[in-house]
Short mmCIF file of C-alpha atoms and ligand atoms in Angstrom, two decimals:
data_model
loop_
_atom_site.label_atom_id
_atom_site.label_comp_id
_atom_site.label_asym_id
_atom_site.label_seq_id
_atom_site.Cartn_x
_atom_site.Cartn_y
_atom_site.Cartn_z
CA MET A 1 0.00 0.00 0.00
CA LYS A 2 0.92 3.68 -0.34
CA GLY A 3 0.03 6.70 1.73
CA ASN A 4 1.50 9.74 3.40
CA ALA A 5 3.70 9.76 6.47
CA VAL A 6 5.36 12.14 8.88
CA VAL A 7 8.65 11.01 10.40
CA VAL A 8 9.64 12.69 13.67
CA GLY A 9 13.43 12.97 13.80
CA SER A 10 16.18 12.82 11.20
CA GLY A 11 18.67 10.49 12.88
CA VAL A 12 19.73 7.22 11.28
CA GLY A 13 16.37 5.59 12.08
CA GLY A 14 14.17 8.42 10.79
CA LEU A 15 16.08 8.90 7.55
CA ALA A 16 16.21 5.15 6.90
CA ALA A 17 12.44 4.89 7.43
CA ALA A 18 11.84 7.92 5.21
CA ARG A 19 13.96 6.49 2.39
CA ALA A 20 12.42 3.05 2.60
CA LEU A 21 8.86 4.39 2.63
CA THR A 22 9.59 6.78 -0.25
CA GLN A 23 10.93 3.85 -2.25
CA GLN A 24 7.59 2.11 -1.74
CA GLY A 25 5.78 5.11 -3.21
CA TRP A 26 4.86 6.81 0.07
CA SER A 27 4.81 10.58 0.37
CA VAL A 28 7.02 11.34 3.39
CA ALA A 29 8.02 14.49 5.30
CA VAL A 30 10.69 14.36 8.02
CA TYR A 31 10.44 16.90 10.85
CA GLU A 32 13.71 17.59 12.65
CA ARG A 33 14.03 19.99 15.58
CA SER A 34 17.72 20.76 14.89
CA PRO A 35 18.65 23.41 12.33
CA ALA A 36 20.82 21.02 10.26
CA LEU A 37 22.34 17.56 10.18
CA PRO A 38 25.37 17.16 12.49
CA ARG A 39 28.74 17.94 10.92
CA THR A 40 30.82 15.97 13.40
CA GLY A 41 30.55 12.50 14.88
CA THR A 42 32.40 9.29 15.49
CA ALA A 43 32.61 6.31 13.11
CA LEU A 44 29.97 3.59 13.15
CA GLY A 45 30.85 -0.01 12.34
CA MET A 46 28.35 -1.36 9.78
CA TRP A 47 27.28 -4.94 10.38
CA PRO A 48 26.30 -7.10 7.39
CA GLU A 49 22.57 -6.78 8.23
CA ALA A 50 22.91 -2.98 8.19
CA LEU A 51 24.72 -3.08 4.84
CA ALA A 52 21.98 -5.32 3.47
CA ALA A 53 19.37 -2.79 4.69
CA LEU A 54 21.31 0.02 2.98
CA ASP A 55 21.39 -2.06 -0.22
CA GLU A 56 17.64 -2.49 0.01
CA MET A 57 17.31 1.29 0.31
CA GLY A 58 19.49 1.74 -2.77
CA VAL A 59 22.42 3.43 -1.00
CA GLY A 60 24.58 0.47 -0.01
CA ASP A 61 27.24 1.13 -2.63
CA LYS A 62 27.33 4.84 -1.81
CA VAL A 63 27.91 4.06 1.86
CA ARG A 64 30.55 1.45 1.03
CA GLY A 65 32.22 4.01 -1.26
CA ALA A 66 32.33 6.59 1.53
CA ALA A 67 33.26 4.11 4.24
CA THR A 68 36.67 3.11 5.35
CA ARG A 69 37.29 -0.56 5.00
CA VAL A 70 39.96 -1.55 7.41
CA SER A 71 41.16 -4.29 5.14
CA GLU A 72 44.25 -5.46 6.93
CA ALA A 73 43.58 -7.97 9.65
CA VAL A 74 42.80 -6.10 12.83
CA THR A 75 44.06 -7.72 15.95
CA ALA A 76 42.02 -6.68 18.92
CA GLY A 77 40.91 -8.33 22.10
CA LEU A 78 39.89 -8.03 25.70
CA ARG A 79 42.64 -7.16 28.13
CA THR A 80 43.19 -6.19 31.72
CA PRO A 81 44.56 -2.73 32.58
CA ALA A 82 47.96 -4.35 33.09
CA GLY A 83 47.85 -5.59 29.49
CA ARG A 84 47.10 -9.29 30.09
CA THR A 85 45.08 -10.66 27.17
CA LEU A 86 41.83 -12.30 28.24
CA VAL A 87 40.53 -12.99 24.73
CA SER A 88 42.18 -12.24 21.43
CA MET A 89 40.13 -11.38 18.35
CA ARG A 90 41.08 -11.18 14.76
CA ARG A 91 38.89 -9.73 12.02
CA ASP A 92 40.15 -10.78 8.63
CA GLY A 93 37.03 -9.98 6.63
CA GLY A 94 37.51 -6.23 6.76
CA LEU A 95 35.55 -3.83 8.89
CA CYS A 96 33.29 -1.27 7.20
CA LEU A 97 33.37 2.01 9.13
CA VAL A 98 31.39 5.08 8.18
CA SER A 99 31.23 8.40 9.96
CA ARG A 100 27.79 9.30 11.31
CA PRO A 101 27.58 12.64 9.42
CA THR A 102 28.47 10.90 6.14
CA LEU A 103 25.87 8.18 6.70
CA LEU A 104 23.21 10.76 7.56
CA SER A 105 23.93 12.91 4.51
CA ILE A 106 23.73 9.88 2.18
CA LEU A 107 20.44 8.79 3.73
CA ALA A 108 19.05 12.35 3.59
CA ASP A 109 19.70 12.82 -0.12
CA GLY A 110 16.33 13.33 -1.82
CA VAL A 111 14.33 13.14 1.44
CA ASP A 112 11.83 15.94 2.22
CA LEU A 113 13.58 17.07 5.40
CA ARG A 114 12.24 20.05 7.35
CA PHE A 115 14.77 21.40 9.84
CA GLY A 116 13.96 23.54 12.85
CA HIS A 117 10.61 21.82 13.18
CA LYS A 118 10.06 20.43 16.65
CA VAL A 119 7.00 18.23 16.96
CA GLU A 120 5.45 19.30 20.26
CA ASP A 121 2.58 16.83 20.34
CA GLN A 122 2.39 13.77 18.11
CA ARG A 123 -1.38 13.75 18.54
CA GLY A 124 -1.42 16.99 16.54
CA LEU A 125 -0.18 15.18 13.44
CA ALA A 126 -3.70 14.50 12.26
CA GLY A 127 -4.51 13.82 8.64
CA VAL A 128 -1.56 11.56 7.88
CA ASP A 129 -1.77 7.83 7.31
CA LEU A 130 1.33 7.10 9.36
CA VAL A 131 3.42 8.76 12.09
CA VAL A 132 6.93 7.35 12.51
CA GLY A 133 8.45 8.17 15.90
CA ALA A 134 12.19 8.28 15.22
CA ASP A 135 12.93 10.76 17.97
CA GLY A 136 15.62 8.86 19.80
CA THR A 137 16.26 7.65 23.33
CA PHE A 138 14.15 10.33 25.00
CA SER A 139 11.34 9.91 22.48
CA ASP A 140 8.26 11.98 23.22
CA THR A 141 6.41 9.79 20.74
CA ARG A 142 7.12 6.73 22.93
CA LEU A 143 5.83 8.57 26.03
CA THR A 144 2.75 9.94 24.27
CA VAL A 145 1.74 6.57 22.87
CA PHE A 146 2.80 4.17 25.63
CA GLY A 147 2.98 6.35 28.75
CA ALA A 148 5.55 7.76 31.16
CA GLN A 149 6.43 4.32 32.53
CA PHE A 150 8.34 3.75 29.27
CA ALA A 151 10.65 6.72 29.77
CA ALA A 152 14.32 5.95 29.18
CA ARG A 153 16.05 4.72 32.32
CA PRO A 154 19.66 5.29 33.31
CA LEU A 155 21.99 2.31 32.99
CA GLY A 156 24.18 3.48 35.87
CA ALA A 157 27.09 4.21 33.56
CA VAL A 158 28.67 7.20 31.87
CA VAL A 159 30.68 7.35 28.69
CA TRP A 160 33.31 9.59 27.15
CA ARG A 161 34.11 9.07 23.47
CA GLY A 162 35.80 10.56 20.50
CA THR A 163 38.32 10.11 17.73
CA VAL A 164 42.06 10.68 17.75
CA ASP A 165 44.51 11.02 14.89
CA GLY A 166 46.66 8.08 14.00
CA THR A 167 46.51 4.36 14.53
CA VAL A 168 47.15 2.65 17.86
CA SER A 169 49.50 -0.23 18.59
CA SER A 170 46.63 -2.48 19.79
CA TYR A 171 42.85 -2.22 19.58
CA GLY A 172 40.10 -3.79 21.65
CA GLU A 173 38.64 -3.31 25.09
CA THR A 174 40.29 -3.14 28.47
CA TRP A 175 38.09 -4.23 31.33
CA ALA A 176 38.47 -3.39 35.00
CA PRO A 177 36.08 -3.42 37.95
CA GLY A 178 33.75 -0.46 37.38
CA ALA A 179 35.53 0.80 34.26
CA MET A 180 36.34 -0.02 30.65
CA PHE A 181 38.22 1.59 27.78
CA GLY A 182 37.72 0.64 24.13
CA ILE A 183 39.68 1.50 21.01
CA THR A 184 38.72 0.69 17.41
CA PRO A 185 40.14 1.74 14.06
CA ALA A 186 38.21 4.64 12.52
CA GLY A 187 40.03 4.72 9.21
CA PRO A 188 43.56 4.52 7.89
CA GLY A 189 44.66 7.56 9.90
CA SER A 190 42.39 7.73 12.93
CA SER A 191 41.05 5.72 15.85
CA ASN A 192 37.80 5.73 17.80
CA TRP A 193 37.90 5.52 21.57
CA TYR A 194 35.29 5.18 24.31
CA ALA A 195 35.68 5.08 28.07
CA CYS A 196 32.99 4.00 30.55
CA LEU A 197 32.60 4.18 34.29
CA ASP A 198 29.78 2.61 36.28
CA ALA A 199 28.73 5.94 37.73
CA GLY A 200 25.51 7.92 37.58
CA GLY A 201 24.99 11.48 36.36
CA THR A 202 27.63 13.28 34.36
CA PHE A 203 31.05 14.71 35.17
CA LYS A 204 32.04 18.34 34.82
CA PRO A 205 34.80 19.33 32.39
CA PRO A 206 37.75 19.34 31.98
CA HIS A 207 37.38 15.71 30.97
CA ARG A 208 40.84 14.98 29.60
CA GLN A 209 42.55 15.35 32.97
CA HIS A 210 39.90 13.20 34.64
CA LEU A 211 40.36 10.49 31.99
CA ARG A 212 44.10 10.60 32.55
CA ASP A 213 43.58 10.33 36.32
CA VAL A 214 41.36 7.26 35.93
CA PHE A 215 42.91 5.47 32.94
CA GLY A 216 46.44 6.94 32.80
CA SER A 217 48.10 3.91 34.38
CA TRP A 218 46.41 1.40 32.04
CA ARG A 219 48.06 -0.60 29.24
CA SER A 220 50.00 1.06 26.45
CA GLY A 221 47.23 1.36 23.79
CA VAL A 222 45.06 3.28 26.26
CA THR A 223 47.82 5.67 27.23
CA GLU A 224 48.65 6.26 23.54
CA VAL A 225 45.07 7.41 23.01
CA LEU A 226 44.99 9.50 26.19
CA GLU A 227 48.05 11.44 25.04
CA ARG A 228 46.27 12.42 21.79
CA ILE A 229 42.78 13.30 23.08
CA GLU A 230 41.83 16.95 22.66
CA GLU A 231 39.52 18.37 25.29
CA GLU A 232 37.13 20.05 22.83
CA SER A 233 36.59 16.82 20.87
CA ILE A 234 35.37 14.80 23.86
CA LEU A 235 31.72 13.74 23.92
CA HIS A 236 30.45 12.89 27.38
CA HIS A 237 27.07 11.69 28.54
CA GLU A 238 25.17 9.31 30.77
CA LEU A 239 23.93 6.05 29.26
CA PHE A 240 20.22 5.18 29.11
CA GLU A 241 18.06 2.46 27.67
CA ALA A 242 14.36 2.21 26.87
CA PRO A 243 12.31 -0.32 28.84
CA PRO A 244 10.99 -3.15 26.62
CA LEU A 245 7.74 -2.05 24.97
CA PRO A 246 4.69 -4.30 24.55
CA SER A 247 4.55 -3.26 20.87
CA TYR A 248 6.42 -0.97 18.49
CA ALA A 249 3.14 0.26 17.01
CA SER A 250 -0.11 1.71 18.25
CA GLY A 251 -2.88 2.90 15.95
CA ASN A 252 -1.14 4.63 13.04
CA THR A 253 2.01 5.44 15.05
CA VAL A 254 5.14 3.31 14.87
CA LEU A 255 8.54 3.58 16.54
CA VAL A 256 11.94 2.97 14.94
CA GLY A 257 15.54 3.14 16.16
CA ASP A 258 16.31 4.34 19.67
CA ALA A 259 12.71 5.50 20.12
CA ALA A 260 11.72 1.82 19.95
CA HIS A 261 14.72 0.09 21.53
CA SER A 262 17.36 2.47 22.83
CA MET A 263 20.05 0.13 24.08
CA ALA A 264 23.36 0.21 25.91
CA PRO A 265 26.17 0.78 23.40
CA PHE A 266 28.26 -2.25 24.43
CA LEU A 267 27.49 -4.25 21.28
CA GLY A 268 27.76 -1.25 18.93
CA ARG A 269 24.45 -2.13 17.28
CA GLY A 270 21.99 0.75 17.84
CA ALA A 271 22.47 2.58 14.54
CA CYS A 272 22.70 -0.69 12.61
CA GLU A 273 19.40 -1.86 14.10
CA ALA A 274 17.85 1.54 13.25
CA LEU A 275 18.81 0.97 9.59
CA VAL A 276 17.30 -2.52 9.64
CA ASP A 277 14.13 -1.07 11.24
CA GLY A 278 13.79 1.50 8.46
CA ALA A 279 14.17 -1.06 5.68
CA ALA A 280 11.74 -3.46 7.42
CA LEU A 281 9.13 -0.74 7.91
CA GLY A 282 9.20 0.22 4.22
CA ARG A 283 9.00 -3.42 3.12
CA CYS A 284 6.20 -4.33 5.56
CA LEU A 285 4.04 -1.36 4.60
CA GLY A 286 4.77 -1.77 0.89
CA ASN A 287 3.58 -5.38 1.04
CA ALA A 288 0.53 -4.78 3.25
CA ALA A 289 -3.08 -4.04 2.34
CA THR A 290 -3.57 -1.72 5.33
CA VAL A 291 -1.41 0.33 7.71
CA ALA A 292 -2.52 -1.92 10.57
CA ASP A 293 -1.34 -5.06 8.73
CA GLY A 294 1.96 -3.43 7.78
CA LEU A 295 2.67 -2.27 11.32
CA ALA A 296 1.77 -5.68 12.77
CA ALA A 297 4.25 -7.31 10.39
CA TYR A 298 6.94 -4.74 11.28
CA ASP A 299 6.39 -5.28 15.01
CA HIS A 300 6.59 -9.04 14.50
CA GLN A 301 9.84 -8.81 12.52
CA ARG A 302 11.67 -6.34 14.71
CA ARG A 303 10.54 -6.28 18.35
CA THR A 304 11.75 -9.62 19.69
CA LYS A 305 15.10 -9.39 17.90
CA THR A 306 15.90 -5.87 19.02
CA GLN A 307 14.73 -6.41 22.60
CA ARG A 308 16.97 -9.46 22.79
CA MET A 309 19.86 -7.39 21.45
CA ALA A 310 19.21 -4.67 24.04
CA ALA A 311 19.29 -7.24 26.86
CA MET A 312 22.54 -8.73 25.51
CA SER A 313 24.12 -5.31 25.24
CA ARG A 314 23.20 -4.43 28.83
CA ARG A 315 24.64 -7.75 30.05
CA MET A 316 27.82 -7.19 28.08
CA GLY A 317 28.35 -3.87 29.87
CA ARG A 318 27.76 -5.50 33.25
CA LEU A 319 30.19 -8.30 32.42
CA ALA A 320 32.82 -5.79 31.30
CA MET A 321 32.62 -3.64 34.41
CA MET A 322 31.66 -6.21 37.07
CA ARG A 323 33.08 -5.36 40.49
CA ARG A 324 32.53 -8.73 42.10
CA GLY A 325 33.55 -11.99 40.49
CA PHE A 326 35.92 -10.49 37.92
CA VAL A 327 38.80 -12.74 38.95
CA ALA A 328 36.67 -15.81 38.27
CA ARG A 329 35.49 -14.19 35.01
CA ASN A 330 39.05 -13.60 33.85
CA THR A 331 40.03 -17.16 34.73
CA ALA A 332 37.02 -18.52 32.86
CA PHE A 333 37.93 -16.40 29.85
CA GLY A 334 41.38 -17.94 29.76
CA ALA A 335 39.92 -21.45 29.99
CA ALA A 336 37.24 -20.89 27.36
CA GLY A 337 39.15 -18.76 24.88
CA SER A 338 37.84 -20.43 21.76
CA VAL A 339 34.21 -20.18 22.87
CA LEU A 340 34.70 -16.52 23.69
CA ARG A 341 36.36 -15.86 20.38
CA LEU A 342 33.11 -16.89 18.80
CA GLY A 343 31.11 -14.55 21.08
CA ALA A 344 33.56 -11.73 20.55
CA SER A 345 33.18 -11.95 16.80
CA LEU A 346 29.54 -10.98 17.33
CA ARG A 347 30.58 -7.56 18.59
CA GLY A 348 30.74 -4.40 16.55
CA HIS A 349 33.69 -2.77 18.23
C1 FAD B 401 28.47 5.80 23.26
C2 FAD B 401 27.69 5.28 22.12
C3 FAD B 401 28.32 4.57 21.10
C4 FAD B 401 27.60 4.04 20.04
N1 FAD B 401 28.25 3.34 19.07
C5 FAD B 401 27.54 2.75 18.08
C6 FAD B 401 28.19 1.98 17.05
O1 FAD B 401 29.41 1.84 17.00
N2 FAD B 401 27.42 1.38 16.11
C7 FAD B 401 26.07 1.51 16.10
O2 FAD B 401 25.41 0.91 15.23
N3 FAD B 401 25.43 2.25 17.04
C8 FAD B 401 26.12 2.88 18.03
N4 FAD B 401 25.49 3.63 18.96
C9 FAD B 401 24.03 3.76 18.92
C10 FAD B 401 23.56 4.78 17.89
O3 FAD B 401 24.23 6.00 18.08
C11 FAD B 401 22.06 4.99 18.04
O4 FAD B 401 21.41 3.77 18.22
C12 FAD B 401 21.47 5.66 16.80
O5 FAD B 401 22.11 6.88 16.56
C13 FAD B 401 19.98 5.86 16.96
O6 FAD B 401 19.48 6.61 15.86
P1 FAD B 401 18.01 7.18 15.96
O7 FAD B 401 17.74 7.80 14.63
O8 FAD B 401 17.07 6.18 16.46
O9 FAD B 401 18.06 8.30 17.09
P2 FAD B 401 18.89 9.72 17.19
O10 FAD B 401 20.15 9.57 16.47
O11 FAD B 401 18.87 10.05 18.60
O12 FAD B 401 17.96 10.71 16.35
C14 FAD B 401 16.77 11.25 16.88
C15 FAD B 401 16.49 12.55 16.15
O13 FAD B 401 15.20 13.02 16.51
C16 FAD B 401 15.25 14.43 16.70
N5 FAD B 401 14.12 14.77 17.56
C17 FAD B 401 13.93 14.38 18.86
N6 FAD B 401 12.75 14.86 19.31
C18 FAD B 401 12.19 15.56 18.28
C19 FAD B 401 10.97 16.28 18.15
N7 FAD B 401 10.08 16.38 19.15
N8 FAD B 401 10.70 16.89 16.96
C20 FAD B 401 11.59 16.81 15.93
N9 FAD B 401 12.78 16.14 16.02
C21 FAD B 401 13.06 15.52 17.18
C22 FAD B 401 16.63 14.65 17.31
O14 FAD B 401 17.07 15.99 17.19
C23 FAD B 401 17.47 13.66 16.52
O15 FAD B 401 17.99 14.24 15.35
C24 FAD B 401 26.20 4.21 20.01
C25 FAD B 401 25.55 4.94 21.01
C26 FAD B 401 26.28 5.48 22.06
C27 FAD B 401 25.56 6.24 23.14
#
């Protein structure tokens, strides 16, 4: 079927949904409260499912063309702050990394995108066949449709992240009780980093000195990154997740991306799942006779999978930063290295 839709939010999820619906012949307007798309952002690792969704939306090759494929084998792993390897990982297939601003601008090409337009009340969007809530972790659409009990909840962790120039001698994550530090390639000449603490709220700047105080005595790869971090490039925020919803659709309103399933970032999957949501929504509505049928099919295809992913991601963060039992965990990792190598290959970082 075809119809007209309003998409609230022009993040990865909103733009993917807009593209996919447009492809199916829908008339779509995207309302974005910000004045423009972001010009800066860190690199996102694209999982095969996300690349397949981009192919379905007709922009897979464009994204691959703009992405950095880290083609040489990347040796990463899980380590302790002292540098002991708990699990080693090797990715020989090449990792496809794309910067968030680049991904957004490719998705936005040809989309009817209206900046500076904050949707105050989704119930006021009368007269459209479909409202797509793609308004992120703190989605008003989610609250309006499902109630305040589905407000995003803090995960009890904070993150700092950014990109530094140059490659690093070793990638991967370093796990300690209550803290972790991750480093990934971001391209031939840059590296992504992220640091987490199991603390609530946010910390006041300056952040670089604080990061050096906490992580400055950790293994060499971490200290290499710390030396290159520039204060003004640090992103810092508290981590939240959305409680599992009973449905991703209600009436003619549907949720995609973080609005539907905002998850802890420890599997690096949120943006990839938002792309898969968008493609699935377009396909389901294109194949359906009514909006209700299309949204039921979308909910069926996406809710269980993404809620399972969110639970896994939360558990991964807890495992990484566990304060009790970490000695036993590290011992078990050593004993079960091959099993963990399999699990580790499921991760985006
Ligand atoms: C530390 C960290 C690391 C991550 N790393 C990765 C990774 O490596 N790989 C990966 O796949 N994912 C990663 N993610 C997750 C990923 O960033 C998100 O899942 C993804 O950006 C969600 O996209 P979205 O479009 O659903 O929401 P958002 O990107 O939050 O977009 C929502 C949009 O809606 C707009 N909006 C909100 N309210 C309104 C309103 N009322 N009216 C109009 N506009 C509105 C906002 O301005 C915004 O533009 C990470 C997340 C974090 C926190």
